[in-house]
Coordinates of C-alpha atoms and ligand atoms in Angstrom, one line a residue:
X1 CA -5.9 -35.2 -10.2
X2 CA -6.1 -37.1 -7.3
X3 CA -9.5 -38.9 -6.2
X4 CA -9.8 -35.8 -3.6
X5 CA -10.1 -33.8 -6.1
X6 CA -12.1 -35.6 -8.4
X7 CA -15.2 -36.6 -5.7
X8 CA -14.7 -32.6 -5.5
X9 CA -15.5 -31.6 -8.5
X10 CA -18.1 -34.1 -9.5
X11 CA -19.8 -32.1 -6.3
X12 CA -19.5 -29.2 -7.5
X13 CA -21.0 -30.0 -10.8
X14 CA -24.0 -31.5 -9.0
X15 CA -24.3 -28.4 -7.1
X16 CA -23.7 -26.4 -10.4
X17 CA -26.7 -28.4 -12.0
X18 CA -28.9 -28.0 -8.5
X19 CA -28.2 -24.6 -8.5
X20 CA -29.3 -23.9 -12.4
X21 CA -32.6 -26.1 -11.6
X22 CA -33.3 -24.2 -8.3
X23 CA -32.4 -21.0 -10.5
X24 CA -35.0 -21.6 -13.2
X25 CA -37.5 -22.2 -10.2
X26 CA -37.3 -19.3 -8.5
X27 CA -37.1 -16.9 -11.9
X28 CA -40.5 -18.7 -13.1
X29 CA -42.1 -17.9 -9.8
X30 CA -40.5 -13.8 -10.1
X31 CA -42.3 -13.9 -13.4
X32 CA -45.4 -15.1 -12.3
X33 CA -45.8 -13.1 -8.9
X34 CA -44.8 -9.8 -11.1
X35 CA -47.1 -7.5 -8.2
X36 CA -45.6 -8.2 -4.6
X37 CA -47.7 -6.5 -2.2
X38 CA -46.6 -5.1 0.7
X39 CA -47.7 -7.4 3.6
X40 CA -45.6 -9.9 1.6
X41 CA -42.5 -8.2 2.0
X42 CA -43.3 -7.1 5.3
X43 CA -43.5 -11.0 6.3
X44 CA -40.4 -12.0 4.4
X45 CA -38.6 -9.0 6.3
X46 CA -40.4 -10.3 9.9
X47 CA -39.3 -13.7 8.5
X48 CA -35.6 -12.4 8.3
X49 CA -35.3 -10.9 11.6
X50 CA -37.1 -14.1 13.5
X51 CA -34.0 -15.6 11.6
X52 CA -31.8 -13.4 13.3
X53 CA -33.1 -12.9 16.3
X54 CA -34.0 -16.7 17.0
X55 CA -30.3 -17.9 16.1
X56 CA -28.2 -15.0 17.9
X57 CA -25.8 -17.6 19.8
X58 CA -25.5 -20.1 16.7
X59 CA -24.4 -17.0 14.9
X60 CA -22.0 -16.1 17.5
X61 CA -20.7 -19.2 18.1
X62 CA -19.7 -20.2 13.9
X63 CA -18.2 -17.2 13.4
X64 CA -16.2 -17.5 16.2
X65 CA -15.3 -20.9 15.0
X66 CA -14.7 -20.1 11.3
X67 CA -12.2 -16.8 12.9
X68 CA -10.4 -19.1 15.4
X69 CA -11.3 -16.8 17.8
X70 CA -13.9 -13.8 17.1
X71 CA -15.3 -11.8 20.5
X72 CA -18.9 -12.4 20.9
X73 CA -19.1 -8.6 21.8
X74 CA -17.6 -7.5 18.2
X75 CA -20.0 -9.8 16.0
X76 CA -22.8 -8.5 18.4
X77 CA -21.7 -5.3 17.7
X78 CA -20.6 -5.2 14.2
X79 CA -23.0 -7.6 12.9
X80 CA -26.2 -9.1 14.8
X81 CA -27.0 -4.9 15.6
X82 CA -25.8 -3.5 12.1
X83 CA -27.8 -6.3 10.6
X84 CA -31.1 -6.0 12.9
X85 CA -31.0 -2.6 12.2
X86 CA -30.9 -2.7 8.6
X87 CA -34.0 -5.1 8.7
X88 CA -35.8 -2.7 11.2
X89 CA -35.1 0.0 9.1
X90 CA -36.5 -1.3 6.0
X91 CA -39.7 -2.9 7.6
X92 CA -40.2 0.9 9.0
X93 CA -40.1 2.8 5.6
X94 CA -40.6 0.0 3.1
X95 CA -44.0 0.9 2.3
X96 CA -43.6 4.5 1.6
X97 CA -40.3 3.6 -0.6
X98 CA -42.6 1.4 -2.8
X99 CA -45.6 3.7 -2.8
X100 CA -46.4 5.3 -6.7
X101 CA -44.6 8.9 -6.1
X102 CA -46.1 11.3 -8.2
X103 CA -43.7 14.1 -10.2
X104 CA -44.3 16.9 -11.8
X105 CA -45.8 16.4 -15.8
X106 CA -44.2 19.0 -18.4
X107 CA -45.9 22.3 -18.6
X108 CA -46.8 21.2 -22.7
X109 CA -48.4 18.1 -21.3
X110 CA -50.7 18.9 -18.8
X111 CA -53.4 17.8 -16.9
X112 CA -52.0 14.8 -17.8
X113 CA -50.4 13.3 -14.8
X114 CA -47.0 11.5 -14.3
X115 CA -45.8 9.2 -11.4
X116 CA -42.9 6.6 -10.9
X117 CA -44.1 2.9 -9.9
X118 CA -41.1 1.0 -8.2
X119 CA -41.0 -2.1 -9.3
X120 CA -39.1 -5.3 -8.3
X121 CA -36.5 -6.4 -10.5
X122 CA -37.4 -10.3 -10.1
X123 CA -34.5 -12.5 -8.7
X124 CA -31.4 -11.3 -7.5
X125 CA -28.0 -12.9 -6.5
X126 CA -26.0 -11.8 -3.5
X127 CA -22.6 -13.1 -3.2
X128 CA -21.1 -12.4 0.4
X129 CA -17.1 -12.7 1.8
X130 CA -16.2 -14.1 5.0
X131 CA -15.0 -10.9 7.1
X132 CA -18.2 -9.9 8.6
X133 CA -20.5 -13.1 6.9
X134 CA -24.0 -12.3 8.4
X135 CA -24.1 -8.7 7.9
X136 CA -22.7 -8.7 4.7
X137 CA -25.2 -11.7 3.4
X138 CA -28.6 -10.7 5.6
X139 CA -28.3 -6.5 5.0
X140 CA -28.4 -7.1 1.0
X141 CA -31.1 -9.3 1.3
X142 CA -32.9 -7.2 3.5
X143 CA -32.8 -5.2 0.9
X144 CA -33.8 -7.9 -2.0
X145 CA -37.0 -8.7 0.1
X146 CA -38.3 -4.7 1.0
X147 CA -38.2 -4.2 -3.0
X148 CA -39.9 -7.5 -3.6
X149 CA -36.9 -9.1 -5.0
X150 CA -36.7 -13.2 -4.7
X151 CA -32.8 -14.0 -4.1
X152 CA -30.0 -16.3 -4.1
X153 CA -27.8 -16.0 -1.6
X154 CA -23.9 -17.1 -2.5
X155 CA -21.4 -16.9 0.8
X156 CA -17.7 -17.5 1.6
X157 CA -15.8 -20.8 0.8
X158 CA -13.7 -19.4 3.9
X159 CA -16.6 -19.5 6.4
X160 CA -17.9 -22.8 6.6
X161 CA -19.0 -22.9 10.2
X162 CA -21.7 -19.6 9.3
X163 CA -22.4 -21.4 6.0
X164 CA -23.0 -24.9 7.8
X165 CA -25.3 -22.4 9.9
X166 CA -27.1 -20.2 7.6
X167 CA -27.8 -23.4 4.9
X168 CA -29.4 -25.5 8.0
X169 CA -31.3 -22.5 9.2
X170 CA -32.5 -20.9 6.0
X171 CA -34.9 -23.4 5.0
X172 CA -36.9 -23.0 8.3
X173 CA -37.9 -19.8 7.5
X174 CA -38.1 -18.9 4.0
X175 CA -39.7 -21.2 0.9
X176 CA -37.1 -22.4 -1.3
X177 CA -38.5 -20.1 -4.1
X178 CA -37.9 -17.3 -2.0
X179 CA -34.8 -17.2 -0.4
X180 CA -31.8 -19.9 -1.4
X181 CA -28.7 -20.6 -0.4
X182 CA -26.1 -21.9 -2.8
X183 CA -22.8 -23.7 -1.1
X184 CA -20.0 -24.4 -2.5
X185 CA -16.3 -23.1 -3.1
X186 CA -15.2 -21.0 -6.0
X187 CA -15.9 -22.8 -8.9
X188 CA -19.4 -22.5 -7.6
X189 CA -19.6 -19.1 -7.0
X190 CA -18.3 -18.6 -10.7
X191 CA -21.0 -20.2 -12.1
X192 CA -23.4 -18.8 -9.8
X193 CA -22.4 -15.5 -10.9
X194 CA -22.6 -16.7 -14.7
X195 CA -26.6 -16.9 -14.1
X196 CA -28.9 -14.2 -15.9
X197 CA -29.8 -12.7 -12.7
X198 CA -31.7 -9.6 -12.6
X199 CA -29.2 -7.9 -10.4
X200 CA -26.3 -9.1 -9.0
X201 CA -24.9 -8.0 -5.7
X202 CA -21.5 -8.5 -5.0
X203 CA -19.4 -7.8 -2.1
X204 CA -15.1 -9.0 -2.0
X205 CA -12.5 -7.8 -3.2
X206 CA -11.6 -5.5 -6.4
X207 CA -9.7 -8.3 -7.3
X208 CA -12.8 -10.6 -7.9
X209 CA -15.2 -7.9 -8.2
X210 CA -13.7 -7.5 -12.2
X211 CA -14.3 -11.2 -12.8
X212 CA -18.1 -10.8 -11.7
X213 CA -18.3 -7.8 -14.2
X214 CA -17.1 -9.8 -16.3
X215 CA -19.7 -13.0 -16.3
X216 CA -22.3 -10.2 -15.6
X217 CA -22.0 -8.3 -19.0
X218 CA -22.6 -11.5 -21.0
X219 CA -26.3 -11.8 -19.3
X220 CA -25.8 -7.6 -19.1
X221 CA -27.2 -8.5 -15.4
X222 CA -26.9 -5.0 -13.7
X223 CA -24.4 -4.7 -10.9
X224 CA -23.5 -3.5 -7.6
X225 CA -19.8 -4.2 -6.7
X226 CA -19.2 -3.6 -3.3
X227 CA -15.2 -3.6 -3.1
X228 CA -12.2 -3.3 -0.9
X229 CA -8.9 -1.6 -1.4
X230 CA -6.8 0.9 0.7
X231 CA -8.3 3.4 3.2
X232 CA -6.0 6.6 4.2
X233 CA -6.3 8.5 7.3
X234 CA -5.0 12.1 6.7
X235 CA -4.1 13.7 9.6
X236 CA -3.8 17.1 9.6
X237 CA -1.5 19.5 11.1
X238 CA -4.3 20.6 13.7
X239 CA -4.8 17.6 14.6
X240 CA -5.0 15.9 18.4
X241 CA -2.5 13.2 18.1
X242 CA -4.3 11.1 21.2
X243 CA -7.8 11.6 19.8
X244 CA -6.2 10.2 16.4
X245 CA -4.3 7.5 17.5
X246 CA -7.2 6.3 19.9
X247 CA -9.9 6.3 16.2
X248 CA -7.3 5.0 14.2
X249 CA -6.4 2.1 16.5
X250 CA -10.3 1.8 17.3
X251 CA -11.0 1.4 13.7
X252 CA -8.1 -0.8 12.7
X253 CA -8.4 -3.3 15.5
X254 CA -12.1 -4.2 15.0
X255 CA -12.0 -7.6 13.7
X256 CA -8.4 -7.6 13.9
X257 CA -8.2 -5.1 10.8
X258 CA -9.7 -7.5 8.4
X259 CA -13.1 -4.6 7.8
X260 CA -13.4 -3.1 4.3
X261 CA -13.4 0.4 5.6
X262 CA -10.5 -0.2 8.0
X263 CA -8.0 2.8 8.2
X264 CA -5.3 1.1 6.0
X265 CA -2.4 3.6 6.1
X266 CA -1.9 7.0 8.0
X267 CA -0.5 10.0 5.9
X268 CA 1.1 12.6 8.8
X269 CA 4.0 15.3 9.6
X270 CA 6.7 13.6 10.0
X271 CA 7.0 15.7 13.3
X272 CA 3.7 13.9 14.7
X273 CA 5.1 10.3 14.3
X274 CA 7.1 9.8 17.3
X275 CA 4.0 11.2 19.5
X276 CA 1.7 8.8 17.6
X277 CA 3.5 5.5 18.0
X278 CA 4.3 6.4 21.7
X279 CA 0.7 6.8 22.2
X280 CA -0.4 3.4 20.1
X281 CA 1.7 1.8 22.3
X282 CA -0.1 2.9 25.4
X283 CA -4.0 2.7 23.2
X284 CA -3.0 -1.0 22.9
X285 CA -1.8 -1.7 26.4
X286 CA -5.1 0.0 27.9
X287 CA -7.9 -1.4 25.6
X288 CA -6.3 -5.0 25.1
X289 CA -3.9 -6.1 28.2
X290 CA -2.5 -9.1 27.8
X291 CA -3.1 -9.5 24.2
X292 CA -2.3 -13.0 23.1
X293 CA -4.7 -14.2 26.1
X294 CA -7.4 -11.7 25.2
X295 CA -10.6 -13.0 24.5
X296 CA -11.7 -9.1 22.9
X297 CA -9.4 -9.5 19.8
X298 CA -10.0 -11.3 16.7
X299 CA -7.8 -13.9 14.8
X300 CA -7.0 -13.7 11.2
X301 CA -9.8 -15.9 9.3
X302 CA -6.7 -18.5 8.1
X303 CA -3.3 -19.4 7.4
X304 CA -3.2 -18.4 3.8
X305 CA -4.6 -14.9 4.5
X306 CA -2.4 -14.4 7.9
X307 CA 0.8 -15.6 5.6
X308 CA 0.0 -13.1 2.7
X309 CA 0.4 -10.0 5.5
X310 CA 3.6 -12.0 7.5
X311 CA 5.1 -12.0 3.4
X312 CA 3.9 -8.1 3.1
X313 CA 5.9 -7.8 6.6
X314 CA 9.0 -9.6 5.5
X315 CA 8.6 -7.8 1.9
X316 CA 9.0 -4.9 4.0
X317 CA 11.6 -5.8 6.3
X318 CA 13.8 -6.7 3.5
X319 CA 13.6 -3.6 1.5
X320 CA 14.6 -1.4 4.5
X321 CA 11.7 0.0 6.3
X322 CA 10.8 -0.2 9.8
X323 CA 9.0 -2.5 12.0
X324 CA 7.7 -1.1 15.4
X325 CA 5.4 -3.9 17.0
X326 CA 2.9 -2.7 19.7
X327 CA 4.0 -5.9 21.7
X328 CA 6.7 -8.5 22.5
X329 CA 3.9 -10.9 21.0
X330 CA 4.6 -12.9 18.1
X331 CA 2.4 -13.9 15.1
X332 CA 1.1 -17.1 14.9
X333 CA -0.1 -18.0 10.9
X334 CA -1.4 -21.4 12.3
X335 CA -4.2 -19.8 14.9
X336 CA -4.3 -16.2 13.3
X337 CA -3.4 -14.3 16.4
X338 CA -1.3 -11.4 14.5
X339 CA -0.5 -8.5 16.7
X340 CA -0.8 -4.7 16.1
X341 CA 2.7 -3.6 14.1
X342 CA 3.2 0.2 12.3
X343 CA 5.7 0.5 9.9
X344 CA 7.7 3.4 8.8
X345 CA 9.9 4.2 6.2
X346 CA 9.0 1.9 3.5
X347 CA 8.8 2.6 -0.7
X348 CA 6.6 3.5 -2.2
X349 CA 6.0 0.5 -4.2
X350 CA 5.9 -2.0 -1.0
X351 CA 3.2 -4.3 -1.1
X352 CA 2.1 -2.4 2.2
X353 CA 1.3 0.3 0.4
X354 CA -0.1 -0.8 -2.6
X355 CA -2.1 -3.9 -1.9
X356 CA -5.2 -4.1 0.4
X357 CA -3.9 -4.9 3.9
X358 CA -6.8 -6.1 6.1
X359 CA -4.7 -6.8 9.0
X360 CA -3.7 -5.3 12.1
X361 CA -0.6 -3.8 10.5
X362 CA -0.4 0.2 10.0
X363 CA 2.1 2.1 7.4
X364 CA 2.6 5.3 8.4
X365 CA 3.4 7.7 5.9
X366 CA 5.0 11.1 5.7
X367 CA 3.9 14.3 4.6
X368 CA 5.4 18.0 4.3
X369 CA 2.7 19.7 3.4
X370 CA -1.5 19.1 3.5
X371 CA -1.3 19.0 -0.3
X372 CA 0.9 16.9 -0.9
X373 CA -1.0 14.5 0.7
X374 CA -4.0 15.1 -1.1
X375 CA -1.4 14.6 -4.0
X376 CA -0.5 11.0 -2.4
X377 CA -4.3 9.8 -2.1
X378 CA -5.2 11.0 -5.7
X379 CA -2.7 9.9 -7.4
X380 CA -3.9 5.6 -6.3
X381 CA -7.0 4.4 -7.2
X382 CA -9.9 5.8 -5.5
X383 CA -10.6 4.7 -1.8
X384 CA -13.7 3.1 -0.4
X385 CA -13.5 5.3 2.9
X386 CA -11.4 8.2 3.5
X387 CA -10.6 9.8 7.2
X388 CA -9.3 13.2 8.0
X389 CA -8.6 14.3 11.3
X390 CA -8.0 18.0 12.5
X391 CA -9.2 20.7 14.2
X392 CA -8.8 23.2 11.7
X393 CA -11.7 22.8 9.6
X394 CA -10.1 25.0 6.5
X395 CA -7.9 21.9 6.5
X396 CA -10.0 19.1 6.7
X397 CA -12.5 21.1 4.2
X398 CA -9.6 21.1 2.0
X399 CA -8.7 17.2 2.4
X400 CA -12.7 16.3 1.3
X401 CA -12.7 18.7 -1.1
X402 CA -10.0 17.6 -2.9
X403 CA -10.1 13.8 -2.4
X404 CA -12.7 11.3 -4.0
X405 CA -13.7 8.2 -1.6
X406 CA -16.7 6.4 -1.8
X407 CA -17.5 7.9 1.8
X408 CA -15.9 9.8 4.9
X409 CA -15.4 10.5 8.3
X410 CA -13.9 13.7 10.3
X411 CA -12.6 12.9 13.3
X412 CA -13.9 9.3 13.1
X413 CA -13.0 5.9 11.7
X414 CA -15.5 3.4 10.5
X415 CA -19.0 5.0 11.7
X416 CA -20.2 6.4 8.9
X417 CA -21.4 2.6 7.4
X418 CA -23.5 2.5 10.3
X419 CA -26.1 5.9 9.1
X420 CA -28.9 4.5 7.7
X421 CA -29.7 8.0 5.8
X422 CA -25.8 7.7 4.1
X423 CA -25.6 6.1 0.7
X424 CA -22.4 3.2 1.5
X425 CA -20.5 1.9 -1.8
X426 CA -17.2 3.1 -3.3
X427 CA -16.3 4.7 -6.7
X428 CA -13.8 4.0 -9.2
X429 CA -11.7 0.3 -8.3
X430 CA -13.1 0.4 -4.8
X431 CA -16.7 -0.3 -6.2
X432 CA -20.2 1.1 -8.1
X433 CA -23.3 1.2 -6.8
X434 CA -24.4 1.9 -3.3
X435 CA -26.8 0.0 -0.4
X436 CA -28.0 1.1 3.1
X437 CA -31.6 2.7 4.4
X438 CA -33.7 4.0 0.8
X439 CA -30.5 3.8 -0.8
X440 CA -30.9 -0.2 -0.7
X441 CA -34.5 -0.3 -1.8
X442 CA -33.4 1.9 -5.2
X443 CA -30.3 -0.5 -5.9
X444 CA -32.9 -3.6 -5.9
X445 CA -36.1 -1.9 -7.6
X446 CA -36.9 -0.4 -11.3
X447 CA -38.3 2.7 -11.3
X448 CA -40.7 2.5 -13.7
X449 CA -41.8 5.9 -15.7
X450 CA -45.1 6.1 -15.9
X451 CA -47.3 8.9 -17.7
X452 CA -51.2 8.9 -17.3
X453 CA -53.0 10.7 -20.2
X454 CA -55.6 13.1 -19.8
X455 CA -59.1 12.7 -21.0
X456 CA -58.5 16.5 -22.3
X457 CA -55.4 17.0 -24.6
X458 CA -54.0 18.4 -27.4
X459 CA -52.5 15.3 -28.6
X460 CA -54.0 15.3 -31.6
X461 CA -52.8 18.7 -33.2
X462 CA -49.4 16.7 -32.7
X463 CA -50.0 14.4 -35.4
X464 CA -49.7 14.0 -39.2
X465 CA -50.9 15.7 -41.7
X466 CA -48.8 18.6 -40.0
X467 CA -50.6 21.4 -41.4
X468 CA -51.6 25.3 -40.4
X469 CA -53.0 24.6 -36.8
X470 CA -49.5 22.0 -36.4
X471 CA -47.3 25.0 -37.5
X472 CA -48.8 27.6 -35.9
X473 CA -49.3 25.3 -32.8
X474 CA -45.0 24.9 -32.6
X475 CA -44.0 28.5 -33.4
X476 CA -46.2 29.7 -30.3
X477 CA -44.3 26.9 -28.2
X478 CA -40.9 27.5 -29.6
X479 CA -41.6 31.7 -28.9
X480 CA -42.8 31.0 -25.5
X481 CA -40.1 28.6 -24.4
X482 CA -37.5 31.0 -25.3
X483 CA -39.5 33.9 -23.8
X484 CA -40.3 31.6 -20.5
X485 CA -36.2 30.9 -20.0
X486 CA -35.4 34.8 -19.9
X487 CA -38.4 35.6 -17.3
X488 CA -36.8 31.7 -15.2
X489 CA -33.4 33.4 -15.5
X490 CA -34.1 37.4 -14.3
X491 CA -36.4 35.5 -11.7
X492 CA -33.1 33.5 -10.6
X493 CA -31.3 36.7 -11.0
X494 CA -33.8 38.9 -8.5
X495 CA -34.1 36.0 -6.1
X496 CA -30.9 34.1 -5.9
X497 CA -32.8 31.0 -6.8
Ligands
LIG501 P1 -13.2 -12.4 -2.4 O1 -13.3 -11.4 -3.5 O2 -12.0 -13.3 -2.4 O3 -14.5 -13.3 -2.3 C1 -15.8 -12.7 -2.1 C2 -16.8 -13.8 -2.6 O4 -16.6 -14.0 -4.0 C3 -16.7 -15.1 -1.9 O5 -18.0 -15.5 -1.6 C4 -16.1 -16.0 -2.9 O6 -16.6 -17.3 -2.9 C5 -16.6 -15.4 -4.2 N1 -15.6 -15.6 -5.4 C6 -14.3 -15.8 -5.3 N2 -13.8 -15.9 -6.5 C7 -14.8 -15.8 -7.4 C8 -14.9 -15.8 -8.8 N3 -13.9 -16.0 -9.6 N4 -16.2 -15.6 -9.4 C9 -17.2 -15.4 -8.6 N5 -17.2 -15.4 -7.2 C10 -16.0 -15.6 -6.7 O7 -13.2 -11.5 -1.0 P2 -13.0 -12.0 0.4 O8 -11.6 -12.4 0.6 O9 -14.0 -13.0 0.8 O10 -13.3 -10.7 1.2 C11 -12.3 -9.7 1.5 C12 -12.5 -8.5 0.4 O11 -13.8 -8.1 0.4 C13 -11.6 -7.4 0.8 O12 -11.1 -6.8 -0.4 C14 -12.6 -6.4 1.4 O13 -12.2 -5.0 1.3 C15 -13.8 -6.6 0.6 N6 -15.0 -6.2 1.3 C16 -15.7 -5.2 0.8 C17 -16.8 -4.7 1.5 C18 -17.6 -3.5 1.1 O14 -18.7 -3.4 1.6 N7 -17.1 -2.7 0.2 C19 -17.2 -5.4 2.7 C20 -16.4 -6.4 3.1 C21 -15.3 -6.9 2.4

């Protein structure tokens, strides 16, 4: 160990210990303010977009240093308006979500009454990556704060501009037994995510997202695993090649590729190929000129993550496929500036095409038939986002139908994490659990079950000694249920119900 590393982890041990103190702080004061009334979340969420709102150019301008270079328009775009709107959304229907909502009581029981009372779980831990920081940190929390959750907040090691940021600017607006922020690198964020939380939301990779399980199911903390993994684009024989090719690029080049939902790979006839990467030539050349000069692209976050894709490149190179840059520009690991590629040709066990890419770098793959893609995408784990493109809707019916992905777009890349009224989370390795508009507010809340007796029942024929009136009292119910099922199931009969 050299003394480096030793001053390094005696600080993380005294941010290990900080962080356990400020832990049992903040669970104390969840126990104790058990009831969080509405105009309290409502400030905490006024609190969180006065945050936003009041810091827009700090924002922009650590990001862009953490990235190298990241376009003020994209983290406008993809995360000061994603993330305002999340916190606008939330303030707007909050109250409703947390009103008691009243359901219907069994026929046996009534007039008593029954009604669900959401509850907040207590404190909550958010663990956020680097690829879109704010968004990915403030649009969980939003959702902490509208169920009346207190939360720890745990970002990315690889973004220490927007963590220099967020732990200077945090304090100004929220109590530190409210809202926390925990820095530190990744022996930190293990033990954070060792803590008893009452929910734990994390968002990375698949990778890490079994380690957090892990630590989790010793507490059994609940949690929501917001993962990555490989995104296919199925385009299908009906398909408009320059409609695709101008999504597909859209999509992949946002944040120079490094997006969750990104289209990863592109499944197509191999009769549509030649027309595609003609036409990704000319995408490129019309929406970034000039590329290496371009202020509108993003870099690749760092030199270990721009390195892992050039290795995936060489990987490829090596074992025959081919490389068809988009333009005489070369990649540079140092700054991140890694221009758009496609490959073709490569096996099927390339690192390409079975490990997460997050780059500007696009496999195509081919297909004879529509199901044997479906085939292709069912046969790897399950993806986070899955795109189809046609015009023949038969076809991209089929392609949904047949495929599971924890969500979808026809015809479109990437826009359907920005619908507030669509659940967003993935299934199988790509995640559990799911966020955005009401769908947030569940994930952080307990719906508590509650049933409110009546002053007139019949409760007490239920009880012991079961004699006559008991017996009697059960074979009526057990005739009528049976008797109540065939009258439900001509009714469903008659009326198509
Ligand atoms: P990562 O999994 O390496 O890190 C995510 C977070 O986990 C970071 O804050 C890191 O400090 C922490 N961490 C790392 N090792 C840990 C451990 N052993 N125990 C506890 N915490 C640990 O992911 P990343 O590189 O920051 O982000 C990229 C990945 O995130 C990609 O796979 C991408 O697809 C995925 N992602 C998913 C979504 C989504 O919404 N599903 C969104 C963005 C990114």
């Amino acid at each position: 160990m050299t003394p480096q590393d030793n001053s390094d982890a005696t600080n993380s041990d005294a941010t290990i210990n900080t962080m356990q103190q400020q832990f049992d702080i903040m669970r104390t004061a969840s126990r104790q303010d058990q009831y969080v009334d509405w105009s309290i979340r409502s400030a905490r969420l006024k609190k969180l977009e006065q945050l936003v709102m009041d810091n827009q150019s700090e924002i922009i301008t650590a990001i862009h240093a953490d990235f190298g270079q990241r376009p003020a328009a994209e983290t406008t775009m993809l995360e000061l308006f994603p993330t305002l709107e999340a916190i606008r959304y939330t303030q707007k229907h909050g109250k409703a979500w947390s009103a008691k909502q009243p359901v219907k009581t069994g026929i046996w029981f009534l007039p008593a009454r029954s009604y669900i009372q959401p509850q907040p779980l207590g404190l909550v831990g958010i663990i956020a990556p680097w690829n879109y920081p704010l968004y990915l940190v403030i649009a969980p929390l939003a959702a902490a704060l509208v169920a009346g959750n207190r939360a720890m907040l745990k970002v990315s090691e690889a973004s220490p501009n927007f963590e220099q940021w967020l732990a200077d600017a945090l304090p100004k607006y929220f109590a530190a037994d409210e809202v926390t922020l925990i820095t530190g690198g990744v022996e930190v964020a293990q033990a954070f995510s060792q803590l008893p939380f009452d929910h734990l939301f994390f968002t990375g990779s698949t990778a890490v997202g079994k380690h957090i399980m892990k630590a989790a199911a010793q507490n059994l903390t609940p949690v929501t695993l917001e993962l990555g993994g490989k995104s296919p684009v199925v385009v299908t024989p009906s398909a408009d090649v320059a409609k695709t090719v101008n999504r597909v690029w859209t999509g992949k080049t946002m944040n120079a590729g490094q997006t969750c939902i990104a289209p990863d790979y592109v499944l197509m006839q191999a009769d549509k190929k030649h027309a595609f990467i003609e036409q990704s030539t000319a995408w490129l050349d019309a929406h970034y000129p000039n590329l290496a000069d371009n202020p509108d692209y993003s870099f690749i976050i760092n030199p270990k993550q721009a390195s892992r894709v050039q290795g995936y490149l060489d990987e490829a190179k090596q074992r025959g496929a081919t490389l068809i840059p988009l333009t005489d520009y070369e990649v540079n690991i140092e700054t991140g500036f890694f221009p758009p590629i496609i490959v073709t040709d490569l096996p099927s066990d390339a690192k390409l095409l079975t490990e997460e890419i997050f780059a500007p770098v696009l496999p195509l793959v081919s297909y004879q038939d529509l199901t044997q893609a479906v085939a292709y995408v069912n046969e790897r784990d399950r993806p986070l986002a899955l795109y189809v493109f046609g015009e023949d809707k038969a076809d991209t019916d089929y392609v949904l139908a047949h495929t599971v992905s924890g969500g979808a777009c026809i015809n479109e890349t990437i826009f359907h994490i920005a619908q507030q009224n669509l659940p967003f989370g993935g299934v199988g390795a790509s995640g559990m659990g799911r966020y955005h508009g009401k769908y947030s507010f569940d994930t952080f809340s307990h719906p508590k079950a509650v049933f409110k007796q009546s002053h007139l029942n019949f409760a007490h024929l239920l009880q012991p000694p079961y004699g006559k009136t008991f017996w009697n009292m059960m074979k009526v119910i057990l005739k009528l249920i049976i008797r109540l099922s065939i009258f439900y199931f001509f009714l469903s009969q008659c009326f198509c119900l």
